[in-house]
Amino acid sequence: MNAIELDSVTKAYDSVTAVDAVSLNIRQGAIVGLLGPNGAGKTTTIRMVMSILMPDSGAIRVLDQPVSDRTRDLIGYLPEERGLYPRMKVRDVIVFLAALHGMSEAEAGKRADEWLERFELSAWADKKLIDLSKGMQQKVQFITSVLHRPPLVILDEPFSGLDPVNAAAVKDIMLELRDQGSTVVLSTHRMEQVEKMCESICLINHGKCVLDGELRAIKQSYGKNTAHIEFTGPDGFLKHPSVAGVNRFGTGAEVKLKPGADAQALLKAAIECGAQISRFELLEPSLNDIFIERTTAHA
């Protein structure tokens, strides 16, 4: 069974088509990346899945049911914009939002205490949200999205404001949710997190799905067309005819090769120009590179 099914879904605002005939299947029990540049239509798509907005045409099903207020209760949603009540106490707002999902006050309080301890927020339980840092508020909002153990979790920029330790904790929880059978939809611009966690992706640009499928297969389809080179000395070889693009970094460069180019010719040119090569490795392109290529190609 698919957790989410979109069939030719379209949504327009006046003269702007935010989502344009998007079809998408997200299988149950997976972590899926919903990607796209700013203004691509991701948030509108999420809001239609949440039944906050209704599509102009097409059909949406959530957990094998037509999208409705009932299916909304099956979803844990972390919006990019914080939606908590800033003058409520931390524990109170968690329990209150859990009650909206049908949980008893006693059970919600028990789970709230467990989650607050896990995120090292127990000492802040009776503080107002407004008194917490941005990162702490993000952790509270994350708790409210998963406390009721929903079978579908949609997380929009969940790592916003989190330091590396807490970002890792959120990542581990996402993996736990998947292992427990929940489906996790991750919308983020942090491609390194998507690459580590997501089994498949859907890339939306200008309201259209421009790339959809298993991440491993997508990367393999590009082949090993990127040379990771670490070197010191002259860099004139980076203008070799085999080079399609260069991304410089502190100790070297990632070089995208033209189709059919010979990587050994590039390596030979580097040596001949006097560069001292400490690493030369052919790689599949990063998801970040694929993202840039597909969104600029469909601009």
mmCIF file of C-alpha atoms in Angstrom:
data_model
loop_
_atom_site.group_PDB
_atom_site.id
_atom_site.type_symbol
_atom_site.label_atom_id
_atom_site.label_comp_id
_atom_site.label_asym_id
_atom_site.label_seq_id
_atom_site.Cartn_x
_atom_site.Cartn_y
_atom_site.Cartn_z
ATOM 1 C CA MET A 1 0.000 0.000 0.000
ATOM 2 C CA ASN A 2 1.173 3.513 -0.773
ATOM 3 C CA ALA A 3 1.214 6.083 1.994
ATOM 4 C CA ILE A 4 0.522 8.922 -0.452
ATOM 5 C CA GLU A 5 -0.865 8.866 -3.990
ATOM 6 C CA LEU A 6 -1.210 11.942 -6.173
ATOM 7 C CA ASP A 7 -2.949 11.546 -9.531
ATOM 8 C CA SER A 8 -2.584 14.517 -11.903
ATOM 9 C CA VAL A 9 -2.990 17.029 -9.083
ATOM 10 C CA THR A 10 -3.164 20.701 -10.029
ATOM 11 C CA LYS A 11 -3.486 23.808 -7.859
ATOM 12 C CA ALA A 12 -3.429 27.402 -9.092
ATOM 13 C CA TYR A 13 -3.527 30.791 -7.386
ATOM 14 C CA ASP A 14 -4.992 33.378 -9.763
ATOM 15 C CA SER A 15 -2.634 33.268 -12.767
ATOM 16 C CA VAL A 16 0.093 31.209 -11.062
ATOM 17 C CA THR A 17 -0.006 27.405 -11.259
ATOM 18 C CA ALA A 18 1.727 26.267 -8.073
ATOM 19 C CA VAL A 19 1.284 22.528 -8.728
ATOM 20 C CA ASP A 20 0.877 21.388 -12.322
ATOM 21 C CA ALA A 21 -0.556 17.907 -12.958
ATOM 22 C CA VAL A 22 1.753 16.178 -10.457
ATOM 23 C CA SER A 23 1.465 12.395 -10.144
ATOM 24 C CA LEU A 24 3.372 10.709 -7.355
ATOM 25 C CA ASN A 25 3.335 7.486 -5.341
ATOM 26 C CA ILE A 26 5.109 7.274 -1.969
ATOM 27 C CA ARG A 27 5.249 3.749 -0.662
ATOM 28 C CA GLN A 28 4.506 2.969 2.936
ATOM 29 C CA GLY A 29 7.372 2.433 5.390
ATOM 30 C CA ALA A 30 9.993 4.509 3.560
ATOM 31 C CA ILE A 31 11.831 7.788 4.013
ATOM 32 C CA VAL A 32 11.222 9.909 0.922
ATOM 33 C CA GLY A 33 12.702 13.266 0.004
ATOM 34 C CA LEU A 34 10.323 15.891 -1.395
ATOM 35 C CA LEU A 35 12.715 18.370 -2.936
ATOM 36 C CA GLY A 36 12.706 21.552 -4.955
ATOM 37 C CA PRO A 37 13.901 25.148 -4.982
ATOM 38 C CA ASN A 38 12.035 27.907 -3.186
ATOM 39 C CA GLY A 39 8.632 28.466 -4.756
ATOM 40 C CA ALA A 40 8.638 25.130 -6.574
ATOM 41 C CA GLY A 41 5.293 23.952 -5.180
ATOM 42 C CA LYS A 42 6.420 21.697 -2.323
ATOM 43 C CA THR A 43 4.516 23.469 0.438
ATOM 44 C CA THR A 44 1.339 23.645 -1.644
ATOM 45 C CA THR A 45 1.644 19.914 -2.311
ATOM 46 C CA ILE A 46 2.092 19.192 1.393
ATOM 47 C CA ARG A 47 -0.895 21.360 2.315
ATOM 48 C CA MET A 48 -3.086 19.474 -0.156
ATOM 49 C CA VAL A 49 -1.978 16.146 1.310
ATOM 50 C CA MET A 50 -2.869 17.588 4.720
ATOM 51 C CA SER A 51 -6.298 18.669 3.338
ATOM 52 C CA ILE A 52 -5.487 22.238 4.358
ATOM 53 C CA LEU A 53 -5.903 23.108 0.677
ATOM 54 C CA MET A 54 -8.020 21.342 -1.909
ATOM 55 C CA PRO A 55 -6.693 20.650 -5.410
ATOM 56 C CA ASP A 56 -8.344 22.283 -8.416
ATOM 57 C CA SER A 57 -8.182 18.955 -10.216
ATOM 58 C CA GLY A 58 -6.796 15.480 -9.731
ATOM 59 C CA ALA A 59 -7.065 13.094 -6.796
ATOM 60 C CA ILE A 60 -5.114 12.518 -3.584
ATOM 61 C CA ARG A 61 -5.180 9.426 -1.380
ATOM 62 C CA VAL A 62 -3.497 9.065 2.011
ATOM 63 C CA LEU A 63 -2.998 5.583 3.446
ATOM 64 C CA ASP A 64 -5.439 4.163 0.872
ATOM 65 C CA GLN A 65 -8.173 6.681 1.730
ATOM 66 C CA PRO A 66 -9.339 9.801 -0.118
ATOM 67 C CA VAL A 67 -7.764 12.826 1.542
ATOM 68 C CA SER A 68 -10.063 14.313 4.190
ATOM 69 C CA ASP A 69 -10.163 15.664 7.735
ATOM 70 C CA ARG A 70 -9.993 12.036 8.886
ATOM 71 C CA THR A 71 -6.749 11.334 7.047
ATOM 72 C CA ARG A 72 -5.295 14.533 8.516
ATOM 73 C CA ASP A 73 -5.443 12.878 11.943
ATOM 74 C CA LEU A 74 -3.179 10.102 10.613
ATOM 75 C CA ILE A 75 -0.404 12.573 9.813
ATOM 76 C CA GLY A 76 2.258 14.114 11.989
ATOM 77 C CA TYR A 77 3.186 17.458 10.429
ATOM 78 C CA LEU A 78 6.166 19.663 11.180
ATOM 79 C CA PRO A 79 5.754 22.918 9.227
ATOM 80 C CA GLU A 80 8.704 25.073 8.294
ATOM 81 C CA GLU A 81 7.087 28.019 10.063
ATOM 82 C CA ARG A 82 6.652 27.411 13.781
ATOM 83 C CA GLY A 83 3.008 27.017 14.774
ATOM 84 C CA LEU A 84 3.258 26.745 18.552
ATOM 85 C CA TYR A 85 1.627 29.023 21.104
ATOM 86 C CA PRO A 86 4.549 31.118 22.369
ATOM 87 C CA ARG A 87 3.056 32.017 25.756
ATOM 88 C CA MET A 88 2.016 28.484 26.700
ATOM 89 C CA LYS A 89 4.287 26.325 28.818
ATOM 90 C CA VAL A 90 6.300 23.702 26.968
ATOM 91 C CA ARG A 91 4.690 20.620 28.487
ATOM 92 C CA ASP A 92 1.219 22.140 28.321
ATOM 93 C CA VAL A 93 1.412 22.870 24.613
ATOM 94 C CA ILE A 94 2.663 19.348 23.868
ATOM 95 C CA VAL A 95 -0.193 17.778 25.846
ATOM 96 C CA PHE A 96 -2.740 20.147 24.305
ATOM 97 C CA LEU A 97 -1.727 19.351 20.719
ATOM 98 C CA ALA A 98 -1.674 15.623 21.504
ATOM 99 C CA ALA A 99 -5.240 15.897 22.796
ATOM 100 C CA LEU A 100 -6.268 17.318 19.407
ATOM 101 C CA HIS A 101 -5.190 13.964 17.963
ATOM 102 C CA GLY A 102 -7.464 12.127 20.393
ATOM 103 C CA MET A 103 -4.970 11.178 23.104
ATOM 104 C CA SER A 104 -5.984 11.190 26.765
ATOM 105 C CA GLU A 105 -4.352 13.781 28.983
ATOM 106 C CA ALA A 106 -2.678 11.077 31.078
ATOM 107 C CA GLU A 107 -1.154 9.285 28.078
ATOM 108 C CA ALA A 108 -0.133 12.548 26.429
ATOM 109 C CA GLY A 109 1.548 13.710 29.645
ATOM 110 C CA LYS A 110 3.440 10.425 29.990
ATOM 111 C CA ARG A 111 4.719 10.557 26.430
ATOM 112 C CA ALA A 112 5.521 14.262 26.722
ATOM 113 C CA ASP A 113 7.744 13.596 29.735
ATOM 114 C CA GLU A 114 9.536 10.799 27.862
ATOM 115 C CA TRP A 115 10.201 12.975 24.832
ATOM 116 C CA LEU A 116 11.266 15.990 26.867
ATOM 117 C CA GLU A 117 13.801 13.823 28.668
ATOM 118 C CA ARG A 118 15.073 12.372 25.397
ATOM 119 C CA PHE A 119 15.681 15.856 24.004
ATOM 120 C CA GLU A 120 17.136 17.126 27.310
ATOM 121 C CA LEU A 121 14.273 19.585 27.744
ATOM 122 C CA SER A 122 12.856 18.341 31.070
ATOM 123 C CA ALA A 123 14.200 21.363 32.934
ATOM 124 C CA TRP A 124 12.265 23.596 30.515
ATOM 125 C CA ALA A 125 8.923 21.790 30.788
ATOM 126 C CA ASP A 126 7.287 24.598 32.795
ATOM 127 C CA LYS A 127 8.881 27.448 30.836
ATOM 128 C CA LYS A 128 6.971 29.403 28.206
ATOM 129 C CA LEU A 129 7.827 28.661 24.572
ATOM 130 C CA ILE A 130 8.814 32.275 24.065
ATOM 131 C CA ASP A 131 11.646 31.828 26.598
ATOM 132 C CA LEU A 132 13.266 29.010 24.610
ATOM 133 C CA SER A 133 15.952 29.346 21.981
ATOM 134 C CA LYS A 134 15.144 28.757 18.319
ATOM 135 C CA GLY A 135 16.701 25.290 18.451
ATOM 136 C CA MET A 136 14.769 24.343 21.594
ATOM 137 C CA GLN A 137 11.519 25.494 20.026
ATOM 138 C CA GLN A 138 12.275 23.368 16.989
ATOM 139 C CA LYS A 139 12.735 20.327 19.212
ATOM 140 C CA VAL A 140 9.390 20.981 20.915
ATOM 141 C CA GLN A 141 7.655 21.326 17.574
ATOM 142 C CA PHE A 142 9.242 18.078 16.401
ATOM 143 C CA ILE A 143 7.936 16.328 19.532
ATOM 144 C CA THR A 144 4.393 17.534 18.823
ATOM 145 C CA SER A 145 4.574 16.082 15.299
ATOM 146 C CA VAL A 146 5.501 12.541 16.401
ATOM 147 C CA LEU A 147 4.061 12.204 19.924
ATOM 148 C CA HIS A 148 0.822 10.551 18.748
ATOM 149 C CA ARG A 149 2.782 7.934 16.747
ATOM 150 C CA PRO A 150 1.286 8.746 13.349
ATOM 151 C CA PRO A 151 1.692 6.279 10.465
ATOM 152 C CA LEU A 152 2.668 9.179 8.179
ATOM 153 C CA VAL A 153 5.058 11.960 9.187
ATOM 154 C CA ILE A 154 5.710 15.012 7.018
ATOM 155 C CA LEU A 155 8.703 17.087 8.077
ATOM 156 C CA ASP A 156 9.362 20.449 6.412
ATOM 157 C CA GLU A 157 12.942 21.587 7.166
ATOM 158 C CA PRO A 158 13.144 19.618 10.446
ATOM 159 C CA PHE A 159 16.835 20.461 10.987
ATOM 160 C CA SER A 160 16.263 24.227 11.006
ATOM 161 C CA GLY A 161 17.942 25.836 14.001
ATOM 162 C CA LEU A 162 19.419 22.566 15.307
ATOM 163 C CA ASP A 163 23.058 22.094 16.208
ATOM 164 C CA PRO A 164 24.850 18.970 14.864
ATOM 165 C CA VAL A 165 24.116 16.922 18.010
ATOM 166 C CA ASN A 166 20.372 17.573 17.917
ATOM 167 C CA ALA A 167 20.227 17.229 14.131
ATOM 168 C CA ALA A 168 21.735 13.765 14.559
ATOM 169 C CA ALA A 169 19.134 12.959 17.224
ATOM 170 C CA VAL A 170 16.299 13.952 14.878
ATOM 171 C CA LYS A 171 17.864 11.865 12.111
ATOM 172 C CA ASP A 172 17.997 8.817 14.404
ATOM 173 C CA ILE A 173 14.344 9.275 15.363
ATOM 174 C CA MET A 174 13.352 9.452 11.702
ATOM 175 C CA LEU A 175 15.087 6.134 11.123
ATOM 176 C CA GLU A 176 13.330 4.674 14.167
ATOM 177 C CA LEU A 177 9.960 5.804 12.824
ATOM 178 C CA ARG A 178 10.687 4.100 9.509
ATOM 179 C CA ASP A 179 11.770 0.907 11.244
ATOM 180 C CA GLN A 180 8.503 0.953 13.212
ATOM 181 C CA GLY A 181 6.524 1.099 9.948
ATOM 182 C CA SER A 182 5.838 4.812 9.616
ATOM 183 C CA THR A 183 6.368 6.674 6.372
ATOM 184 C CA VAL A 184 8.500 9.815 6.594
ATOM 185 C CA VAL A 185 8.346 12.552 3.971
ATOM 186 C CA LEU A 186 11.323 14.874 4.326
ATOM 187 C CA SER A 187 11.293 18.285 2.673
ATOM 188 C CA THR A 188 14.616 20.051 3.060
ATOM 189 C CA HIS A 189 17.367 21.897 1.216
ATOM 190 C CA ARG A 190 20.058 19.943 3.084
ATOM 191 C CA MET A 191 20.976 17.530 0.316
ATOM 192 C CA GLU A 192 23.565 15.726 2.425
ATOM 193 C CA GLN A 193 20.830 14.612 4.840
ATOM 194 C CA VAL A 194 18.586 13.460 2.006
ATOM 195 C CA GLU A 195 21.452 11.519 0.464
ATOM 196 C CA LYS A 196 22.167 9.721 3.745
ATOM 197 C CA MET A 197 18.578 8.921 4.698
ATOM 198 C CA CYS A 198 16.153 8.836 1.788
ATOM 199 C CA GLU A 199 15.465 5.744 -0.283
ATOM 200 C CA SER A 200 13.683 7.700 -2.997
ATOM 201 C CA ILE A 201 13.089 11.307 -3.977
ATOM 202 C CA CYS A 202 10.650 13.483 -5.863
ATOM 203 C CA LEU A 203 12.077 16.710 -7.250
ATOM 204 C CA ILE A 204 9.518 19.434 -8.032
ATOM 205 C CA ASN A 205 10.327 22.526 -10.065
ATOM 206 C CA HIS A 206 7.870 25.163 -11.299
ATOM 207 C CA GLY A 207 5.031 22.982 -10.065
ATOM 208 C CA LYS A 208 6.034 19.929 -12.076
ATOM 209 C CA CYS A 209 7.706 16.689 -10.990
ATOM 210 C CA VAL A 210 10.990 16.707 -12.927
ATOM 211 C CA LEU A 211 12.684 13.739 -11.239
ATOM 212 C CA ASP A 212 11.144 10.828 -9.333
ATOM 213 C CA GLY A 213 12.446 7.436 -8.274
ATOM 214 C CA GLU A 214 14.864 5.490 -6.118
ATOM 215 C CA LEU A 215 17.851 7.633 -5.202
ATOM 216 C CA ARG A 216 20.402 4.887 -5.826
ATOM 217 C CA ALA A 217 19.064 4.204 -9.314
ATOM 218 C CA ILE A 218 18.960 7.921 -10.142
ATOM 219 C CA LYS A 219 22.592 8.395 -9.169
ATOM 220 C CA GLN A 220 23.694 5.256 -10.983
ATOM 221 C CA SER A 221 21.977 6.474 -14.150
ATOM 222 C CA TYR A 222 24.441 9.363 -14.283
ATOM 223 C CA GLY A 223 27.462 7.075 -14.081
ATOM 224 C CA LYS A 224 30.770 8.054 -12.507
ATOM 225 C CA ASN A 225 31.080 11.392 -14.245
ATOM 226 C CA THR A 226 32.636 13.394 -11.410
ATOM 227 C CA ALA A 227 36.338 13.454 -10.516
ATOM 228 C CA HIS A 228 37.167 14.353 -6.911
ATOM 229 C CA ILE A 229 40.677 15.780 -7.064
ATOM 230 C CA GLU A 230 42.816 16.926 -4.157
ATOM 231 C CA PHE A 231 46.011 18.685 -5.204
ATOM 232 C CA THR A 232 48.462 21.483 -4.631
ATOM 233 C CA GLY A 233 50.210 23.601 -7.224
ATOM 234 C CA PRO A 234 49.047 24.817 -10.640
ATOM 235 C CA ASP A 235 45.400 24.401 -11.556
ATOM 236 C CA GLY A 236 45.513 25.035 -15.290
ATOM 237 C CA PHE A 237 44.379 21.455 -15.949
ATOM 238 C CA LEU A 238 40.909 22.418 -14.735
ATOM 239 C CA LYS A 239 40.437 24.103 -18.146
ATOM 240 C CA HIS A 240 41.082 20.819 -19.981
ATOM 241 C CA PRO A 241 38.640 20.106 -22.871
ATOM 242 C CA SER A 242 37.201 17.120 -20.947
ATOM 243 C CA VAL A 243 35.912 19.378 -18.159
ATOM 244 C CA ALA A 244 32.229 20.410 -18.143
ATOM 245 C CA GLY A 245 32.233 22.177 -14.783
ATOM 246 C CA VAL A 246 34.343 22.770 -11.670
ATOM 247 C CA ASN A 247 33.406 23.164 -8.004
ATOM 248 C CA ARG A 248 36.444 24.352 -6.061
ATOM 249 C CA PHE A 249 36.960 23.673 -2.350
ATOM 250 C CA GLY A 250 39.791 24.167 0.120
ATOM 251 C CA THR A 251 42.090 21.316 -0.885
ATOM 252 C CA GLY A 252 41.053 20.731 -4.462
ATOM 253 C CA ALA A 253 38.027 20.471 -6.715
ATOM 254 C CA GLU A 254 35.127 18.352 -7.887
ATOM 255 C CA VAL A 255 35.255 18.223 -11.656
ATOM 256 C CA LYS A 256 32.276 17.245 -13.788
ATOM 257 C CA LEU A 257 33.378 15.515 -16.960
ATOM 258 C CA LYS A 258 31.791 15.944 -20.367
ATOM 259 C CA PRO A 259 29.907 12.883 -21.721
ATOM 260 C CA GLY A 260 32.380 10.351 -23.072
ATOM 261 C CA ALA A 261 35.395 12.197 -21.643
ATOM 262 C CA ASP A 262 38.488 10.217 -20.627
ATOM 263 C CA ALA A 263 39.290 10.784 -16.962
ATOM 264 C CA GLN A 264 42.820 9.521 -17.503
ATOM 265 C CA ALA A 265 43.447 12.342 -19.966
ATOM 266 C CA LEU A 266 42.497 14.818 -17.255
ATOM 267 C CA LEU A 267 44.791 13.132 -14.748
ATOM 268 C CA LYS A 268 47.645 13.200 -17.284
ATOM 269 C CA ALA A 269 47.060 16.905 -17.923
ATOM 270 C CA ALA A 270 47.156 17.609 -14.176
ATOM 271 C CA ILE A 271 50.488 15.852 -13.773
ATOM 272 C CA GLU A 272 51.980 17.498 -16.858
ATOM 273 C CA CYS A 273 51.064 20.990 -15.643
ATOM 274 C CA GLY A 274 52.931 20.366 -12.386
ATOM 275 C CA ALA A 275 50.045 19.760 -9.942
ATOM 276 C CA GLN A 276 50.838 17.487 -6.991
ATOM 277 C CA ILE A 277 47.923 15.027 -6.862
ATOM 278 C CA SER A 278 47.114 13.459 -3.477
ATOM 279 C CA ARG A 279 43.692 12.086 -4.505
ATOM 280 C CA PHE A 280 41.990 11.415 -7.833
ATOM 281 C CA GLU A 281 38.726 9.485 -7.593
ATOM 282 C CA LEU A 282 35.825 8.997 -9.987
ATOM 283 C CA LEU A 283 32.422 9.289 -8.297
ATOM 284 C CA GLU A 284 28.749 9.374 -9.087
ATOM 285 C CA PRO A 285 27.450 12.951 -8.917
ATOM 286 C CA SER A 286 26.222 14.181 -5.546
ATOM 287 C CA LEU A 287 22.517 14.792 -5.050
ATOM 288 C CA ASN A 288 23.367 18.467 -4.712
ATOM 289 C CA ASP A 289 24.861 18.448 -8.230
ATOM 290 C CA ILE A 290 21.843 16.569 -9.611
ATOM 291 C CA PHE A 291 19.502 19.046 -7.891
ATOM 292 C CA ILE A 292 21.283 22.013 -9.463
ATOM 293 C CA GLU A 293 21.412 20.421 -12.900
ATOM 294 C CA ARG A 294 17.739 19.418 -13.006
ATOM 295 C CA THR A 295 16.359 22.654 -11.561
ATOM 296 C CA THR A 296 18.456 24.907 -13.821
ATOM 297 C CA ALA A 297 17.681 22.715 -16.851
ATOM 298 C CA HIS A 298 13.943 23.219 -16.218
ATOM 299 C CA ALA A 299 14.141 26.880 -15.234
#
